[in-house]
């Protein structure tokens, strides 16, 4: 039995809960996947997966075995890649996970430049605002905002951004007239139409720092969405005020399509005055030339 191949098959069956999906990924018949997993079970003397006509479920022992082999297979892949790239051309797939808005608007053009420099590298870029786990997800590099996810992960700071409260000029003028002042107060926001972003864990609150304590602003959103582009579109239509990182808001402020709302105290989407963006990668991955070169390229082009 090809033990390594059997382990790889079992790993993907466990992750996908399907022989057919795993077979499709590897480009082999489902029967080949099933046979390899059965051989592995026979060798170990335990049942790793429960099979039924509807689905495949990993057994308790199978789950324990899965957790044990994930890191082993990852180390093997890294070792193979390290040797092949040390003595060969920069090539192969590079998997990158990036926070959605920053990834699409800021990172993507940089990755296009990287591809022009290294055309033999295939980039697999996936956008997500969920926390990243390099031990469970097979990414080489990640771009995340605000926090460092786990041990043995290197984080290089790229940029810090303040937040901008923005709105369509005629809406801002109307609100100034409504409240009878050019500079709005935090309390005024409770009566303003607002657009609020829905993150994976819920709505992003708006915060203000009062005497060194962060206090949540009681806004009443007229529209919520997990799409930053949708909220910007609504802001451009004059539907409400929106809170965005400066790097995103700047393109609309520059054309005066949207303006910054004059307000007595700065508003933030975090209990902090700024949003920090990091490039992350596992310590061991940096030894692989394509990972190192990509990280260095990102830092060189995006670091403040």
GROMACS .gro file of C-alpha atoms in nm:
model
  304
    1UNK     CA    1   0.000   0.000   0.000
    2UNK     CA    2   0.116   0.354  -0.081
    3UNK     CA    3   0.079   0.481   0.277
    4UNK     CA    4   0.129   0.850   0.196
    5UNK     CA    5  -0.132   0.844  -0.080
    6UNK     CA    6  -0.375   0.660   0.149
    7UNK     CA    7  -0.322   0.923   0.420
    8UNK     CA    8  -0.389   1.203   0.173
    9UNK     CA    9  -0.708   1.035   0.056
   10UNK     CA   10  -0.829   0.979   0.412
   11UNK     CA   11  -0.750   1.342   0.504
   12UNK     CA   12  -0.966   1.484   0.223
   13UNK     CA   13  -1.248   1.233   0.281
   14UNK     CA   14  -1.254   1.346   0.645
   15UNK     CA   15  -1.261   1.713   0.545
   16UNK     CA   16  -1.519   1.678   0.268
   17UNK     CA   17  -1.729   1.397   0.425
   18UNK     CA   18  -1.749   1.244   0.079
   19UNK     CA   19  -1.562   0.982  -0.123
   20UNK     CA   20  -1.694   1.124  -0.451
   21UNK     CA   21  -1.582   1.482  -0.379
   22UNK     CA   22  -1.239   1.361  -0.272
   23UNK     CA   23  -1.217   1.146  -0.586
   24UNK     CA   24  -1.311   1.444  -0.803
   25UNK     CA   25  -1.036   1.650  -0.641
   26UNK     CA   26  -0.771   1.383  -0.694
   27UNK     CA   27  -0.896   1.288  -1.040
   28UNK     CA   28  -0.951   0.919  -0.958
   29UNK     CA   29  -1.262   0.696  -0.929
   30UNK     CA   30  -1.442   0.700  -0.590
   31UNK     CA   31  -1.374   0.326  -0.565
   32UNK     CA   32  -0.999   0.397  -0.559
   33UNK     CA   33  -1.041   0.638  -0.269
   34UNK     CA   34  -1.262   0.393  -0.080
   35UNK     CA   35  -1.020   0.104  -0.137
   36UNK     CA   36  -0.719   0.303  -0.011
   37UNK     CA   37  -0.905   0.409   0.302
   38UNK     CA   38  -1.013   0.049   0.364
   39UNK     CA   39  -0.650  -0.064   0.329
   40UNK     CA   40  -0.552   0.197   0.585
   41UNK     CA   41  -0.825   0.078   0.823
   42UNK     CA   42  -0.711  -0.283   0.778
   43UNK     CA   43  -0.351  -0.191   0.855
   44UNK     CA   44  -0.451   0.005   1.167
   45UNK     CA   45  -0.713  -0.246   1.278
   46UNK     CA   46  -0.974   0.025   1.342
   47UNK     CA   47  -1.267   0.186   1.161
   48UNK     CA   48  -1.175   0.539   1.052
   49UNK     CA   49  -1.496   0.636   0.872
   50UNK     CA   50  -1.858   0.528   0.886
   51UNK     CA   51  -2.008   0.478   0.542
   52UNK     CA   52  -2.373   0.513   0.449
   53UNK     CA   53  -2.564   0.570   0.128
   54UNK     CA   54  -2.605   0.938   0.216
   55UNK     CA   55  -2.276   1.049   0.364
   56UNK     CA   56  -1.942   0.961   0.517
   57UNK     CA   57  -1.862   1.049   0.879
   58UNK     CA   58  -1.529   1.024   1.055
   59UNK     CA   59  -1.536   0.800   1.363
   60UNK     CA   60  -1.400   0.914   1.699
   61UNK     CA   61  -1.075   0.725   1.637
   62UNK     CA   62  -1.075   0.856   1.281
   63UNK     CA   63  -1.092   1.213   1.409
   64UNK     CA   64  -0.800   1.152   1.643
   65UNK     CA   65  -0.601   0.996   1.359
   66UNK     CA   66  -0.690   1.286   1.128
   67UNK     CA   67  -0.559   1.544   1.377
   68UNK     CA   68  -0.234   1.348   1.404
   69UNK     CA   69  -0.164   1.321   1.031
   70UNK     CA   70  -0.255   1.674   0.918
   71UNK     CA   71   0.067   1.829   1.045
   72UNK     CA   72   0.272   1.533   0.921
   73UNK     CA   73   0.142   1.569   0.564
   74UNK     CA   74   0.190   1.943   0.576
   75UNK     CA   75   0.554   1.898   0.682
   76UNK     CA   76   0.610   1.650   0.398
   77UNK     CA   77   0.465   1.893   0.144
   78UNK     CA   78   0.680   2.176   0.277
   79UNK     CA   79   0.993   1.960   0.264
   80UNK     CA   80   0.922   1.851  -0.095
   81UNK     CA   81   0.851   2.208  -0.199
   82UNK     CA   82   1.157   2.346  -0.026
   83UNK     CA   83   1.391   2.105  -0.205
   84UNK     CA   84   1.226   2.140  -0.546
   85UNK     CA   85   1.235   2.519  -0.533
   86UNK     CA   86   1.585   2.545  -0.391
   87UNK     CA   87   1.713   2.372  -0.702
   88UNK     CA   88   1.454   2.474  -0.957
   89UNK     CA   89   1.244   2.754  -1.096
   90UNK     CA   90   0.997   2.956  -0.890
   91UNK     CA   91   0.678   2.770  -0.976
   92UNK     CA   92   0.377   2.589  -0.838
   93UNK     CA   93   0.062   2.698  -0.656
   94UNK     CA   94   0.059   2.967  -0.388
   95UNK     CA   95  -0.255   2.976  -0.173
   96UNK     CA   96  -0.342   3.313  -0.022
   97UNK     CA   97  -0.632   3.404   0.207
   98UNK     CA   98  -0.714   3.774   0.234
   99UNK     CA   99  -0.969   3.980   0.419
  100UNK     CA  100  -1.228   4.071   0.158
  101UNK     CA  101  -1.223   4.450   0.118
  102UNK     CA  102  -0.850   4.506   0.161
  103UNK     CA  103  -0.778   4.200  -0.051
  104UNK     CA  104  -0.991   4.311  -0.344
  105UNK     CA  105  -0.905   4.681  -0.340
  106UNK     CA  106  -0.544   4.695  -0.222
  107UNK     CA  107  -0.379   4.351  -0.233
  108UNK     CA  108  -0.507   4.230  -0.571
  109UNK     CA  109  -0.318   4.483  -0.789
  110UNK     CA  110   0.003   4.395  -0.602
  111UNK     CA  111  -0.052   4.023  -0.662
  112UNK     CA  112  -0.104   4.093  -1.032
  113UNK     CA  113   0.238   4.262  -1.039
  114UNK     CA  114   0.386   3.963  -0.855
  115UNK     CA  115   0.242   3.726  -1.117
  116UNK     CA  116   0.398   3.932  -1.395
  117UNK     CA  117   0.734   3.892  -1.226
  118UNK     CA  118   0.687   3.519  -1.157
  119UNK     CA  119   0.460   3.385  -1.436
  120UNK     CA  120   0.521   3.019  -1.344
  121UNK     CA  121   0.350   3.063  -1.008
  122UNK     CA  122  -0.023   2.988  -0.993
  123UNK     CA  123  -0.203   3.209  -0.740
  124UNK     CA  124  -0.509   3.073  -0.560
  125UNK     CA  125  -0.654   3.376  -0.380
  126UNK     CA  126  -0.958   3.334  -0.155
  127UNK     CA  127  -1.136   3.613   0.031
  128UNK     CA  128  -1.269   3.568   0.382
  129UNK     CA  129  -1.321   3.779   0.692
  130UNK     CA  130  -1.320   3.474   0.918
  131UNK     CA  131  -1.022   3.406   1.147
  132UNK     CA  132  -0.746   3.210   0.973
  133UNK     CA  133  -0.607   2.880   1.101
  134UNK     CA  134  -0.297   2.764   0.915
  135UNK     CA  135  -0.311   2.427   1.093
  136UNK     CA  136  -0.660   2.350   0.961
  137UNK     CA  137  -0.653   2.539   0.630
  138UNK     CA  138  -0.384   2.478   0.374
  139UNK     CA  139  -0.292   2.842   0.304
  140UNK     CA  140   0.062   2.967   0.255
  141UNK     CA  141  -0.002   3.334   0.329
  142UNK     CA  142  -0.288   3.532   0.483
  143UNK     CA  143  -0.382   3.898   0.508
  144UNK     CA  144  -0.586   3.982   0.816
  145UNK     CA  145  -0.693   4.287   1.011
  146UNK     CA  146  -0.666   4.345   1.381
  147UNK     CA  147  -0.523   4.031   1.535
  148UNK     CA  148  -0.262   3.754   1.510
  149UNK     CA  149  -0.437   3.416   1.508
  150UNK     CA  150  -0.210   3.153   1.662
  151UNK     CA  151   0.135   3.055   1.778
  152UNK     CA  152   0.412   2.978   1.529
  153UNK     CA  153   0.266   3.236   1.292
  154UNK     CA  154   0.478   3.531   1.185
  155UNK     CA  155   0.294   3.863   1.150
  156UNK     CA  156   0.440   4.154   0.956
  157UNK     CA  157   0.260   4.484   0.995
  158UNK     CA  158   0.157   4.642   0.665
  159UNK     CA  159  -0.048   4.948   0.751
  160UNK     CA  160  -0.265   5.124   1.007
  161UNK     CA  161  -0.581   5.303   0.903
  162UNK     CA  162  -0.813   5.542   1.080
  163UNK     CA  163  -1.188   5.530   1.019
  164UNK     CA  164  -1.389   5.785   0.822
  165UNK     CA  165  -1.756   5.861   0.879
  166UNK     CA  166  -1.876   5.940   0.528
  167UNK     CA  167  -2.194   6.037   0.350
  168UNK     CA  168  -2.331   6.194   0.035
  169UNK     CA  169  -2.284   6.575   0.041
  170UNK     CA  170  -2.655   6.660   0.016
  171UNK     CA  171  -2.741   6.412   0.295
  172UNK     CA  172  -2.476   6.562   0.523
  173UNK     CA  173  -2.603   6.914   0.446
  174UNK     CA  174  -2.960   6.805   0.523
  175UNK     CA  175  -2.853   6.657   0.858
  176UNK     CA  176  -2.659   6.972   0.946
  177UNK     CA  177  -2.973   7.175   0.876
  178UNK     CA  178  -3.188   6.930   1.075
  179UNK     CA  179  -2.970   6.959   1.386
  180UNK     CA  180  -2.891   7.327   1.337
  181UNK     CA  181  -2.511   7.291   1.346
  182UNK     CA  182  -2.224   7.230   1.107
  183UNK     CA  183  -2.046   6.983   1.337
  184UNK     CA  184  -2.266   6.694   1.445
  185UNK     CA  185  -2.245   6.539   1.790
  186UNK     CA  186  -2.225   6.170   1.874
  187UNK     CA  187  -2.579   6.191   2.013
  188UNK     CA  188  -2.701   6.323   1.677
  189UNK     CA  189  -2.598   5.994   1.517
  190UNK     CA  190  -2.876   5.817   1.707
  191UNK     CA  191  -3.122   6.002   1.484
  192UNK     CA  192  -2.925   5.971   1.158
  193UNK     CA  193  -2.981   5.703   0.892
  194UNK     CA  194  -2.676   5.476   0.907
  195UNK     CA  195  -2.538   5.184   0.707
  196UNK     CA  196  -2.380   4.910   0.917
  197UNK     CA  197  -2.146   4.629   0.817
  198UNK     CA  198  -2.229   4.273   0.920
  199UNK     CA  199  -1.911   4.078   1.003
  200UNK     CA  200  -1.902   3.696   1.041
  201UNK     CA  201  -1.969   3.732   1.416
  202UNK     CA  202  -2.240   3.998   1.387
  203UNK     CA  203  -2.289   4.368   1.322
  204UNK     CA  204  -1.980   4.584   1.365
  205UNK     CA  205  -2.062   4.832   1.639
  206UNK     CA  206  -1.962   5.198   1.621
  207UNK     CA  207  -1.745   5.318   1.908
  208UNK     CA  208  -1.633   5.649   2.052
  209UNK     CA  209  -1.357   5.707   2.308
  210UNK     CA  210  -1.487   5.907   2.606
  211UNK     CA  211  -1.240   5.984   2.887
  212UNK     CA  212  -1.018   5.691   2.782
  213UNK     CA  213  -1.315   5.452   2.784
  214UNK     CA  214  -1.475   5.309   2.471
  215UNK     CA  215  -1.851   5.362   2.454
  216UNK     CA  216  -2.079   5.208   2.193
  217UNK     CA  217  -2.275   5.454   1.980
  218UNK     CA  218  -2.645   5.373   1.969
  219UNK     CA  219  -2.702   5.391   1.594
  220UNK     CA  220  -3.018   5.272   1.420
  221UNK     CA  221  -2.912   5.131   1.080
  222UNK     CA  222  -3.152   5.159   0.788
  223UNK     CA  223  -2.950   4.897   0.600
  224UNK     CA  224  -2.707   4.625   0.705
  225UNK     CA  225  -2.499   4.398   0.483
  226UNK     CA  226  -2.192   4.177   0.483
  227UNK     CA  227  -2.092   4.343   0.154
  228UNK     CA  228  -1.883   4.657   0.185
  229UNK     CA  229  -1.950   4.734  -0.182
  230UNK     CA  230  -2.326   4.720  -0.124
  231UNK     CA  231  -2.302   4.964   0.165
  232UNK     CA  232  -2.084   5.203  -0.036
  233UNK     CA  233  -2.341   5.189  -0.316
  234UNK     CA  234  -2.611   5.283  -0.067
  235UNK     CA  235  -2.396   5.565   0.072
  236UNK     CA  236  -2.349   5.698  -0.282
  237UNK     CA  237  -2.726   5.685  -0.327
  238UNK     CA  238  -2.770   5.898  -0.014
  239UNK     CA  239  -2.936   5.623   0.191
  240UNK     CA  240  -2.728   5.684   0.503
  241UNK     CA  241  -2.394   5.751   0.670
  242UNK     CA  242  -2.126   5.481   0.658
  243UNK     CA  243  -1.808   5.411   0.856
  244UNK     CA  244  -1.511   5.293   0.648
  245UNK     CA  245  -1.134   5.254   0.679
  246UNK     CA  246  -0.954   5.556   0.534
  247UNK     CA  247  -0.785   5.346   0.261
  248UNK     CA  248  -1.128   5.250   0.127
  249UNK     CA  249  -1.305   5.583   0.173
  250UNK     CA  250  -1.028   5.790   0.017
  251UNK     CA  251  -1.119   5.721  -0.346
  252UNK     CA  252  -1.470   5.860  -0.290
  253UNK     CA  253  -1.351   6.153  -0.080
  254UNK     CA  254  -1.104   6.250  -0.354
  255UNK     CA  255  -1.385   6.286  -0.610
  256UNK     CA  256  -1.625   6.449  -0.360
  257UNK     CA  257  -1.883   6.178  -0.432
  258UNK     CA  258  -1.882   6.128  -0.056
  259UNK     CA  259  -1.756   6.366   0.211
  260UNK     CA  260  -1.631   6.317   0.565
  261UNK     CA  261  -1.901   6.399   0.818
  262UNK     CA  262  -1.790   6.678   1.057
  263UNK     CA  263  -1.835   6.532   1.406
  264UNK     CA  264  -1.722   6.635   1.753
  265UNK     CA  265  -1.554   6.302   1.835
  266UNK     CA  266  -1.398   6.047   1.595
  267UNK     CA  267  -1.598   5.727   1.543
  268UNK     CA  268  -1.438   5.383   1.509
  269UNK     CA  269  -1.550   5.031   1.414
  270UNK     CA  270  -1.313   4.893   1.678
  271UNK     CA  271  -1.227   4.976   2.037
  272UNK     CA  272  -0.923   5.143   1.887
  273UNK     CA  273  -0.853   5.454   1.682
  274UNK     CA  274  -0.702   5.252   1.400
  275UNK     CA  275  -0.729   4.928   1.206
  276UNK     CA  276  -0.403   4.734   1.169
  277UNK     CA  277  -0.343   4.511   0.866
  278UNK     CA  278  -0.092   4.224   0.881
  279UNK     CA  279   0.055   3.972   0.640
  280UNK     CA  280   0.071   3.633   0.815
  281UNK     CA  281   0.251   3.310   0.740
  282UNK     CA  282   0.366   2.998   0.931
  283UNK     CA  283   0.730   3.018   1.039
  284UNK     CA  284   0.830   2.708   0.843
  285UNK     CA  285   0.671   2.835   0.520
  286UNK     CA  286   0.909   3.132   0.494
  287UNK     CA  287   1.190   2.892   0.401
  288UNK     CA  288   1.004   2.808   0.080
  289UNK     CA  289   1.129   3.052  -0.186
  290UNK     CA  290   0.792   3.126  -0.349
  291UNK     CA  291   0.638   3.206  -0.009
  292UNK     CA  292   0.933   3.420   0.099
  293UNK     CA  293   0.939   3.610  -0.230
  294UNK     CA  294   0.565   3.675  -0.223
  295UNK     CA  295   0.568   3.792   0.140
  296UNK     CA  296   0.864   4.020   0.070
  297UNK     CA  297   0.692   4.155  -0.242
  298UNK     CA  298   0.372   4.232  -0.050
  299UNK     CA  299   0.565   4.404   0.230
  300UNK     CA  300   0.776   4.607  -0.015
  301UNK     CA  301   0.467   4.735  -0.196
  302UNK     CA  302   0.217   4.780   0.086
  303UNK     CA  303   0.406   4.857   0.407
  304UNK     CA  304   0.366   5.217   0.525
   0.00000   0.00000   0.00000
